[in-house]
mmCIF file of C-alpha atoms in Angstrom:
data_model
loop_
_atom_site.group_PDB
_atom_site.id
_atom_site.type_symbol
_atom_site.label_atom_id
_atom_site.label_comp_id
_atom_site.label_asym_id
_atom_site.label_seq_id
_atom_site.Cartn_x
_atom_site.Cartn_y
_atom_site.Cartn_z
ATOM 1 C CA UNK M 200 105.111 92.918 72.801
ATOM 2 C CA UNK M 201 106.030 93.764 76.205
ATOM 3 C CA UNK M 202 106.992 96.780 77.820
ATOM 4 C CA UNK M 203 111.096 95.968 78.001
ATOM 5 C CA UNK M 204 110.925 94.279 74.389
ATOM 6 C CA UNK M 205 109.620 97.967 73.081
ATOM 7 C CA UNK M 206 112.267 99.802 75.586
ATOM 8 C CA UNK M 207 114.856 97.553 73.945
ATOM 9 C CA UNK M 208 113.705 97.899 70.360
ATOM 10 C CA UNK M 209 113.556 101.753 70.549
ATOM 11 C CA UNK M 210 117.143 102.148 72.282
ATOM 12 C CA UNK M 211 118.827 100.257 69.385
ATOM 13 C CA UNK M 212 116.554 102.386 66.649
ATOM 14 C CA UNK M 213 118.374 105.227 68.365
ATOM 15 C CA UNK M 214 121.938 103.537 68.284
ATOM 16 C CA UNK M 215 121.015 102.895 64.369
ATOM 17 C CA UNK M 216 120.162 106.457 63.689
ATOM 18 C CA UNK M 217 123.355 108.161 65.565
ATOM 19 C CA UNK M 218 125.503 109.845 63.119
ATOM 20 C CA UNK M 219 128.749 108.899 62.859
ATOM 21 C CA UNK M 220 131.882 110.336 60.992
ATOM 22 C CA UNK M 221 134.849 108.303 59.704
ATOM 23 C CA UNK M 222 138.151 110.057 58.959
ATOM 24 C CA UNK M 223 140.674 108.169 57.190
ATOM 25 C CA UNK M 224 137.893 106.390 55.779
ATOM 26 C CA UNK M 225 139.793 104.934 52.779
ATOM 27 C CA UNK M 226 142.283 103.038 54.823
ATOM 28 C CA UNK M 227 142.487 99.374 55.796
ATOM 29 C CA UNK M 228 140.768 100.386 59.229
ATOM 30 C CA UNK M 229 138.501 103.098 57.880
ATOM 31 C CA UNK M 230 137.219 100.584 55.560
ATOM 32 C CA UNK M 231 136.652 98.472 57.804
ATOM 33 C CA UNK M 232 135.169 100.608 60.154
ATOM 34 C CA UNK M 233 132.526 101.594 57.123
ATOM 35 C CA UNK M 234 131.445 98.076 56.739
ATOM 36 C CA UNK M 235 130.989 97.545 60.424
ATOM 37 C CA UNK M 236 129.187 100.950 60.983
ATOM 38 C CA UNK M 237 126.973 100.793 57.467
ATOM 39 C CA UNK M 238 123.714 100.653 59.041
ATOM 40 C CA UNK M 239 124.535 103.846 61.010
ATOM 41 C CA UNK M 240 124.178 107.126 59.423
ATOM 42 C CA UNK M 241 128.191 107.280 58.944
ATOM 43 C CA UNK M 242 129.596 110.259 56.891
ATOM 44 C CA UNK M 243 132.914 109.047 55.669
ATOM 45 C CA UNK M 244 136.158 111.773 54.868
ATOM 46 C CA UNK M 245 139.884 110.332 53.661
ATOM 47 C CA UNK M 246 142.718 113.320 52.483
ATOM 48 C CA UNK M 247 141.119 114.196 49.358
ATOM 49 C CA UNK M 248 137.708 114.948 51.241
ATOM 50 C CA UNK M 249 138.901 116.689 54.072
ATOM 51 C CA UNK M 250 142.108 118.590 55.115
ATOM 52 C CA UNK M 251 142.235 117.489 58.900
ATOM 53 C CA UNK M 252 145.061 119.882 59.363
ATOM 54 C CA UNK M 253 142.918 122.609 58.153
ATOM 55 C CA UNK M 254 141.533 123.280 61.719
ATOM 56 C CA UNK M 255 138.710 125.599 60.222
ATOM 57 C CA UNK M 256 137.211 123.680 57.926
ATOM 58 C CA UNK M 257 137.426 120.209 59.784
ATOM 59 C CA UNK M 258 135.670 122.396 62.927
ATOM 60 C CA UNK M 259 132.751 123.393 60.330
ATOM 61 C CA UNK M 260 132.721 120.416 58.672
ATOM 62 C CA UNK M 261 132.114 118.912 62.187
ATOM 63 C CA UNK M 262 129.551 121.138 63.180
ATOM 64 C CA UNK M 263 127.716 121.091 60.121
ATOM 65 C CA UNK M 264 127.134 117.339 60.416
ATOM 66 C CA UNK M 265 126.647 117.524 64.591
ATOM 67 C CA UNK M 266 127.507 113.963 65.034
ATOM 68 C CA UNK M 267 127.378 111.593 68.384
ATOM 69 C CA UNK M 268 130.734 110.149 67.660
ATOM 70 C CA UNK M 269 133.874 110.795 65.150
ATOM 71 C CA UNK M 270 136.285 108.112 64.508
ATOM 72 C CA UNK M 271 139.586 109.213 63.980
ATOM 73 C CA UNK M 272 141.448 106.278 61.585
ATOM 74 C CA UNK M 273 144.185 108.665 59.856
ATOM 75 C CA UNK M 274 147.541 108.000 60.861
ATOM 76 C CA UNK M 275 151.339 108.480 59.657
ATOM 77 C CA UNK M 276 152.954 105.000 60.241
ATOM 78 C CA UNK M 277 155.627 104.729 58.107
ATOM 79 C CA UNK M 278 158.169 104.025 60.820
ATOM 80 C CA UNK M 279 161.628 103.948 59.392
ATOM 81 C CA UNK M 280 160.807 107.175 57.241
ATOM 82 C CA UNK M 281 159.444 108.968 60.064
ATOM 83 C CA UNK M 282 163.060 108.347 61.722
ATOM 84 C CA UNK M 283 164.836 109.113 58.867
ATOM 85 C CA UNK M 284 163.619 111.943 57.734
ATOM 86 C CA UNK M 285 162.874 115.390 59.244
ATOM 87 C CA UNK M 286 159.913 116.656 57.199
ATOM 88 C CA UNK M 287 158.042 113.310 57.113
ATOM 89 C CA UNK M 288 158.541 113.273 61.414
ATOM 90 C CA UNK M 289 157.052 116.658 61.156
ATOM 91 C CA UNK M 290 154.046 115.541 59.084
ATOM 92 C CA UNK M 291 153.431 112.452 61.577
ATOM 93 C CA UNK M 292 153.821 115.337 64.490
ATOM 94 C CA UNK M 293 151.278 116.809 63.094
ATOM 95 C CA UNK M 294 148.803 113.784 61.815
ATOM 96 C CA UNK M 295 149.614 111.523 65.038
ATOM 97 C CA UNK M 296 150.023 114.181 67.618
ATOM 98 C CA UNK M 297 148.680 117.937 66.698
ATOM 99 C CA UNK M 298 145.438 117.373 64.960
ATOM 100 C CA UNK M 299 144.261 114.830 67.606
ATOM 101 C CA UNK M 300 144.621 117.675 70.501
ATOM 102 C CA UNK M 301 142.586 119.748 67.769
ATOM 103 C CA UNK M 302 140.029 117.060 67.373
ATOM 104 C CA UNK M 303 139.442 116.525 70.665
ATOM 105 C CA UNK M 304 138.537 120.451 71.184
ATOM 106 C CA UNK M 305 136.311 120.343 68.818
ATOM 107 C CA UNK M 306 134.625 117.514 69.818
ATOM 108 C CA UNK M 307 135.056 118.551 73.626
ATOM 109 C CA UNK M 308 133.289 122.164 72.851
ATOM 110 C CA UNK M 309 130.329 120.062 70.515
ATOM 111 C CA UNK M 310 130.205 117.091 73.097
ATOM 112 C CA UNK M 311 130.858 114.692 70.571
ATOM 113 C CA UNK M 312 132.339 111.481 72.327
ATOM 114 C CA UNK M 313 136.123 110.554 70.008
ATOM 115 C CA UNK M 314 137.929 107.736 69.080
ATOM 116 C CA UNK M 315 140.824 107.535 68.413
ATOM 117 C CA UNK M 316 143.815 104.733 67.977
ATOM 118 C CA UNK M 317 147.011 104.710 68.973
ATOM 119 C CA UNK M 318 149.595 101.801 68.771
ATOM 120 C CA UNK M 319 152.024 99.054 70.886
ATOM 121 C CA UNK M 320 155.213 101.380 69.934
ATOM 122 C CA UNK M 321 154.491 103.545 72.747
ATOM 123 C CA UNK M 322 156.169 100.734 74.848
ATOM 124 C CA UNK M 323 159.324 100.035 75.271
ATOM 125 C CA UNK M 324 158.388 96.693 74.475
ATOM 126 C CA UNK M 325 161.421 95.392 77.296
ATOM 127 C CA UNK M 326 158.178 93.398 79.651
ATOM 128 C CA UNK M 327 157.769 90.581 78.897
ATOM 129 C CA UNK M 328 154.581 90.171 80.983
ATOM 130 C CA UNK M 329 153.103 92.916 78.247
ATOM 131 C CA UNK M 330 151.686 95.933 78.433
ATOM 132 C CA UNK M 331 148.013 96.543 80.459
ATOM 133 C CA UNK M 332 146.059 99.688 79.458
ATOM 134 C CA UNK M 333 147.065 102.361 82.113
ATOM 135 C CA UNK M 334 151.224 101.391 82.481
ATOM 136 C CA UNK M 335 153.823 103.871 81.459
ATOM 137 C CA UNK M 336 154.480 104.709 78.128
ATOM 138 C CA UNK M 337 157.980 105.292 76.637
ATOM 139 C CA UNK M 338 158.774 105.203 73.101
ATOM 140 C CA UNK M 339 161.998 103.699 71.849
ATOM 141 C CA UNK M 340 161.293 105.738 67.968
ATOM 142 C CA UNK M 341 160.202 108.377 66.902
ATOM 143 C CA UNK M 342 156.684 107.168 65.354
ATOM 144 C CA UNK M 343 156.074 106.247 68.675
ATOM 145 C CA UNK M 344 156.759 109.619 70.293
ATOM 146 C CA UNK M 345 153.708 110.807 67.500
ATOM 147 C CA UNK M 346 151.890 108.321 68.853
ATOM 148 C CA UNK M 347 152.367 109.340 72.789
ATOM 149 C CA UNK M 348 151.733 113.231 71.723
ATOM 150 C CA UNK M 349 148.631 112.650 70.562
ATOM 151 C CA UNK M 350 147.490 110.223 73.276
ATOM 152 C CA UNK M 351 148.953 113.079 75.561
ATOM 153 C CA UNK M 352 146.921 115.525 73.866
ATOM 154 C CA UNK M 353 143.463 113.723 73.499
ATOM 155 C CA UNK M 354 143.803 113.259 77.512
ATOM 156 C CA UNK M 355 144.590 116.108 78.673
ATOM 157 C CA UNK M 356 141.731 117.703 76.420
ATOM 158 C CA UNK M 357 138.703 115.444 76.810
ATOM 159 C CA UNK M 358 137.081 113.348 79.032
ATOM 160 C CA UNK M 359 134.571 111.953 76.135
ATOM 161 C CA UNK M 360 136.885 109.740 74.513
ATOM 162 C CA UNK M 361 138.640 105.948 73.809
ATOM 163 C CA UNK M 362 141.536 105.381 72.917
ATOM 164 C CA UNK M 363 142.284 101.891 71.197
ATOM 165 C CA UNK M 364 145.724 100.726 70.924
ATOM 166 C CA UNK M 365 146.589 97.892 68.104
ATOM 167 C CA UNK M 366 149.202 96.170 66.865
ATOM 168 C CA UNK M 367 150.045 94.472 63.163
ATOM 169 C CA UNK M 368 147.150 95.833 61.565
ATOM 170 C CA UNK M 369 145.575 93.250 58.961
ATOM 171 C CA UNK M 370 143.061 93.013 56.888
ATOM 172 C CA UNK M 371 141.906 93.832 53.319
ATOM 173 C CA UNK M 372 143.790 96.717 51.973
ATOM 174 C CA UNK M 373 142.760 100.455 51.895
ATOM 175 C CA UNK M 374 142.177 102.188 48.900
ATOM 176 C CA UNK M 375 144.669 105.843 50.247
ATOM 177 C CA UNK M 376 147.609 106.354 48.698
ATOM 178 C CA UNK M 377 149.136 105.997 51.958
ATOM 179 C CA UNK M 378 148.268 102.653 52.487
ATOM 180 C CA UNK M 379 150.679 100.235 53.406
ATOM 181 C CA UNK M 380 150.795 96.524 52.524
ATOM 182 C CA UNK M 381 149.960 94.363 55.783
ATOM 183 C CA UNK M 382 152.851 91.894 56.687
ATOM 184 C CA UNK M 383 150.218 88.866 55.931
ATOM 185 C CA UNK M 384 149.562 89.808 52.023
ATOM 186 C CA UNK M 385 153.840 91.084 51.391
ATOM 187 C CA UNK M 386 154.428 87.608 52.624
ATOM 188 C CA UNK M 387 151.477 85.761 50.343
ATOM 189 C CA UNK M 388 153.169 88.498 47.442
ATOM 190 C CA UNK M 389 156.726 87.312 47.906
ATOM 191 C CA UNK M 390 155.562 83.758 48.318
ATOM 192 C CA UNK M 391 152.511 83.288 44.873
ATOM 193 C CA UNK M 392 153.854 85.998 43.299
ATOM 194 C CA UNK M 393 157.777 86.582 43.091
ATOM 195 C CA UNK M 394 157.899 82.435 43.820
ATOM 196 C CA UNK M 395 160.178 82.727 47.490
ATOM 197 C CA UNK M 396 160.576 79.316 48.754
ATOM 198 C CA UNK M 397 162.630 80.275 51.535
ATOM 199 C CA UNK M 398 162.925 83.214 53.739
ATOM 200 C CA UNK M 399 164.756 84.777 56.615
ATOM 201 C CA UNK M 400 161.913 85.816 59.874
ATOM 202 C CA UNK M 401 162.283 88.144 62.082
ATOM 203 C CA UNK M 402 161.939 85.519 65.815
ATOM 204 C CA UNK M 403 162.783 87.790 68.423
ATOM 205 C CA UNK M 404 160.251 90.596 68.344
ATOM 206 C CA UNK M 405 156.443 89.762 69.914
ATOM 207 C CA UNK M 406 153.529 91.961 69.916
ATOM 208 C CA UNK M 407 149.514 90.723 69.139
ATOM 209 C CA UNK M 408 148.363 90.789 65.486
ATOM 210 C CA UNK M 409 144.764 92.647 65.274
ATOM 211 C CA UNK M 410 142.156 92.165 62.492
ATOM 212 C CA UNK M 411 140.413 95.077 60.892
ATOM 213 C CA UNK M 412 137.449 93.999 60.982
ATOM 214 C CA UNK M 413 137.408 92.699 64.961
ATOM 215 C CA UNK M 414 139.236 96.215 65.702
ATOM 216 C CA UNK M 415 136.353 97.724 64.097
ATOM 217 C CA UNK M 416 133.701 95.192 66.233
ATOM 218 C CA UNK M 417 135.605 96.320 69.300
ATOM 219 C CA UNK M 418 135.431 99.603 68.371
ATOM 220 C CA UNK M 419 131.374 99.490 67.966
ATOM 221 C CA UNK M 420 131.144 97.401 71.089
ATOM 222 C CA UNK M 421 132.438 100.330 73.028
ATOM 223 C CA UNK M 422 130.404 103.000 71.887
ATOM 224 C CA UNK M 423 127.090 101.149 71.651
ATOM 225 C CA UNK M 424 127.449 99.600 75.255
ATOM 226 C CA UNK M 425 128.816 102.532 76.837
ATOM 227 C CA UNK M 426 131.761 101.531 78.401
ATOM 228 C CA UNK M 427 133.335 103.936 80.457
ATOM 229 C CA UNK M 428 136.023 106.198 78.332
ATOM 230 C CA UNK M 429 139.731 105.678 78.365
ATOM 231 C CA UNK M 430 142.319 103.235 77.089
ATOM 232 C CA UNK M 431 141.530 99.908 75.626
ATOM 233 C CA UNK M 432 143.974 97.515 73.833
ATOM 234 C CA UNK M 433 141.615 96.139 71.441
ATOM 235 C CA UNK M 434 144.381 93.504 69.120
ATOM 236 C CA UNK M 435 143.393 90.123 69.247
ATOM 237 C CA UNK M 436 144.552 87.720 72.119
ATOM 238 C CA UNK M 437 147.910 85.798 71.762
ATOM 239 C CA UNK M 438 151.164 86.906 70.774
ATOM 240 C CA UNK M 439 153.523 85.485 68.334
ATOM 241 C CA UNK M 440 157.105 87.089 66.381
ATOM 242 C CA UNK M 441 157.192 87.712 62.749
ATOM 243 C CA UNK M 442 158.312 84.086 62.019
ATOM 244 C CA UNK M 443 155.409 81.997 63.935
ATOM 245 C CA UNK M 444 152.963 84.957 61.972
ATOM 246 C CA UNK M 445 154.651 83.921 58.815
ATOM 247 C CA UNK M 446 154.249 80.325 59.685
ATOM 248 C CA UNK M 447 150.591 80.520 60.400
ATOM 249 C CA UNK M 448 150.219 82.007 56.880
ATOM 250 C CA UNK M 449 151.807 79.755 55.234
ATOM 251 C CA UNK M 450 150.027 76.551 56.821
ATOM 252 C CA UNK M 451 146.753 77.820 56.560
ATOM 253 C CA UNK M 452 147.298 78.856 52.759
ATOM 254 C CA UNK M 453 149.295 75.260 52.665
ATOM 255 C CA UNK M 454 152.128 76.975 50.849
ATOM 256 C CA UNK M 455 155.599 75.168 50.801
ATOM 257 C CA UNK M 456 158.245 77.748 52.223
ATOM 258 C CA UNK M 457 161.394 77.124 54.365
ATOM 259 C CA UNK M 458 161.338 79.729 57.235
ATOM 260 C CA UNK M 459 164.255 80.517 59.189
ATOM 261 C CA UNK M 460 163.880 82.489 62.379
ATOM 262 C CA UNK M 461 166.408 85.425 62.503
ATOM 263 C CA UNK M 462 167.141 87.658 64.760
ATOM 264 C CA UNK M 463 166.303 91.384 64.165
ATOM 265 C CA UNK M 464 169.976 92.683 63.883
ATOM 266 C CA UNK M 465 169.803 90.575 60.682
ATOM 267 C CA UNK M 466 167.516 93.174 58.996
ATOM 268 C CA UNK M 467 169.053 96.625 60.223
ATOM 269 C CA UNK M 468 166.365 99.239 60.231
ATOM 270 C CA UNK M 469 166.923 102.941 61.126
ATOM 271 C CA UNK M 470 164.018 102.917 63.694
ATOM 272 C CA UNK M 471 164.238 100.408 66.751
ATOM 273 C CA UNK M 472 161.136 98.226 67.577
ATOM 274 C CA UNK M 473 159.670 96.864 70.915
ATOM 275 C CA UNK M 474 161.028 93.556 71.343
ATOM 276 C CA UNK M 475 157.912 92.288 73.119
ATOM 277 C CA UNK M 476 154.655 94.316 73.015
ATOM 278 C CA UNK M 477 151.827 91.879 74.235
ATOM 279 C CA UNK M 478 148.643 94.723 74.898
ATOM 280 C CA UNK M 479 147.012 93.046 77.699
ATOM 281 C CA UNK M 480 143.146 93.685 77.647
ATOM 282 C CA UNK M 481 142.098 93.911 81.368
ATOM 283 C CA UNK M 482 138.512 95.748 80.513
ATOM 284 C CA UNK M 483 136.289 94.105 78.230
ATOM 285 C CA UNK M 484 135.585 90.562 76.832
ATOM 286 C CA UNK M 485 138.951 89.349 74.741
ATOM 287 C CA UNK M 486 138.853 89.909 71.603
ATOM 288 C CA UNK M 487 139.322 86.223 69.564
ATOM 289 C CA UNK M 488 142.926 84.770 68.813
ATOM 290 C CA UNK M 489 144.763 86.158 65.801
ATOM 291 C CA UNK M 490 144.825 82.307 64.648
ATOM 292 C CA UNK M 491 141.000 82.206 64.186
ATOM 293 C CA UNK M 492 141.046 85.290 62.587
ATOM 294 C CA UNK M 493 143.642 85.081 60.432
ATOM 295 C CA UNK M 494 142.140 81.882 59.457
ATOM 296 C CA UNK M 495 138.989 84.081 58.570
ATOM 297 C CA UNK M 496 140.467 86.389 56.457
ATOM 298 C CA UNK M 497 142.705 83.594 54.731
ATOM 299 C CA UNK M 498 140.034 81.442 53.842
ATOM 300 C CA UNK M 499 137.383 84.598 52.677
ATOM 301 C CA UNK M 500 139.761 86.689 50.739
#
């Protein structure tokens, strides 16, 4: 064996043994990010586990483990309550925007390097070129002023970090409470289960559907590389409304359903979305289309 085979060999028995924590573990991403991370030495935390808003014990709990990196996957992201109601905005404050400041002083004054992920609905979403990492940010709801706090926060408190935007999480579901169905399996549930052969689709809002488990690749990618911290829009490439999603779903599953595209205004909702949301990745390799990899977890699941 030569000299750069044993180099190489001994840098990724390092990578293997970092310690990594998970919070928000039990959630579509956080499971995903277990799978992906399984042959590190990942300690893994959801709400019943650990009270992140508990600054005291989430600082000891932190420095009892002395990790290289903590993933932050807990969010508040139910967007029309958040608007609707005053103490559910103030728990999404806190989730989306307070305890990420938090986190990233703890991790800041233990040099642990953080992730954390953010979303498209701190755009406008009025470009329809899309959105590239570093541009302006301007909520048009309140989930997405949560959102900018704590991307606000985690910058202005420490350098070791990345920050991963997505967009129309999917995947296989979490096990939290807090959970929420992804838009591919309510539309397989509406379509096998409660027998909907036709439905209204939502054609005149774009943003990039992302796939657990590539969010969670990306996500390794970055740390294990090194990539410079920041801002990284890791969804998967293309863009599509809520009708072309639906009608990918349905002709991969080969389901019969009529789909008529709709405008939004059909479906009043008390929080406003970005009409167009594209997040442009200008910094690493692309991630695959959502096509491929909705085909993936069609086909496997």
């Amino acid at each position: 064996m030569n000299r750069i085979n044993r180099i190489f060999i001994m840098i990724q028995k390092k990578i293997k043994n970092m310690k990594v924590i998970i919070l928000g573990s039990k959630g579509m991403l956080g499971k995903a990010l277990q799978k992906e991370f399984s042959d590190f030495e990942i300690f893994c935390f959801d709400k019943e586990d650990l009270d992140i808003t508990n600054e005291n014990n989430l600082k000891e709990k932190i420095k009892e483990i002395r990790p290289e990196v903590v993933i932050n996957a807990t969010a508040i992201n139910a967007v029309d309550k958040i608007e609707i109601e005053a103490s559910f905005y103030k728990l999404a404050e806190e989730i989306n925007g307070t305890v990420v400041g938090k986190l990233a002083e703890i991790c800041k004054d233990l040099d642990i390097i953080l992730v954390h992920y953010s979303s498209d609905y701190v755009f406008k979403g009025d470009n329809s070129a899309g959105y590239k990492e570093d541009v302006y940010i301007d909520p048009i709801n309140k989930y997405g002023e949560t959102k900018v706090l704590g991307e606000k926060l985690l910058k202005l408190t420490t350098d070791k970090f990345y920050l991963i935007r997505l967009s129309r999480l999917f995947g296989l579901a979490g096990e939290s409470a807090m959970t929420k169905k992804s838009f591919v399996d309510i539309m397989l549930d509406l379509v096998i289960n409660k027998n909907k052969k036709e439905l209204d689709l939502v054609d005149d809002e774009k943003s990039c559907p992302t796939y657990a488990p590539d969010l969670a690749k990306f996500t390794r990618k970055l740390i294990e590389e090194k990539k410079p911290f920041g801002i990284y829009h890791g969804a998967n490439s293309g863009v599509c409304t809520w009708y072309e999603f639906a009608k990918e779903i349905f002709k991969i599953k080969n389901l019969a359903v009529k789909c008529n595209p709709v405008p939004a205004d059909k479906f009043p909702r008390p929080a406003k979305r970005p009409n167009f949301s594209e997040l442009i990745n200008t910094k690493v390799d692309k991630q695959r289309n959502w096509q491929e990899a909705l085909r993936e977890y069609l086909e496997n699941n």
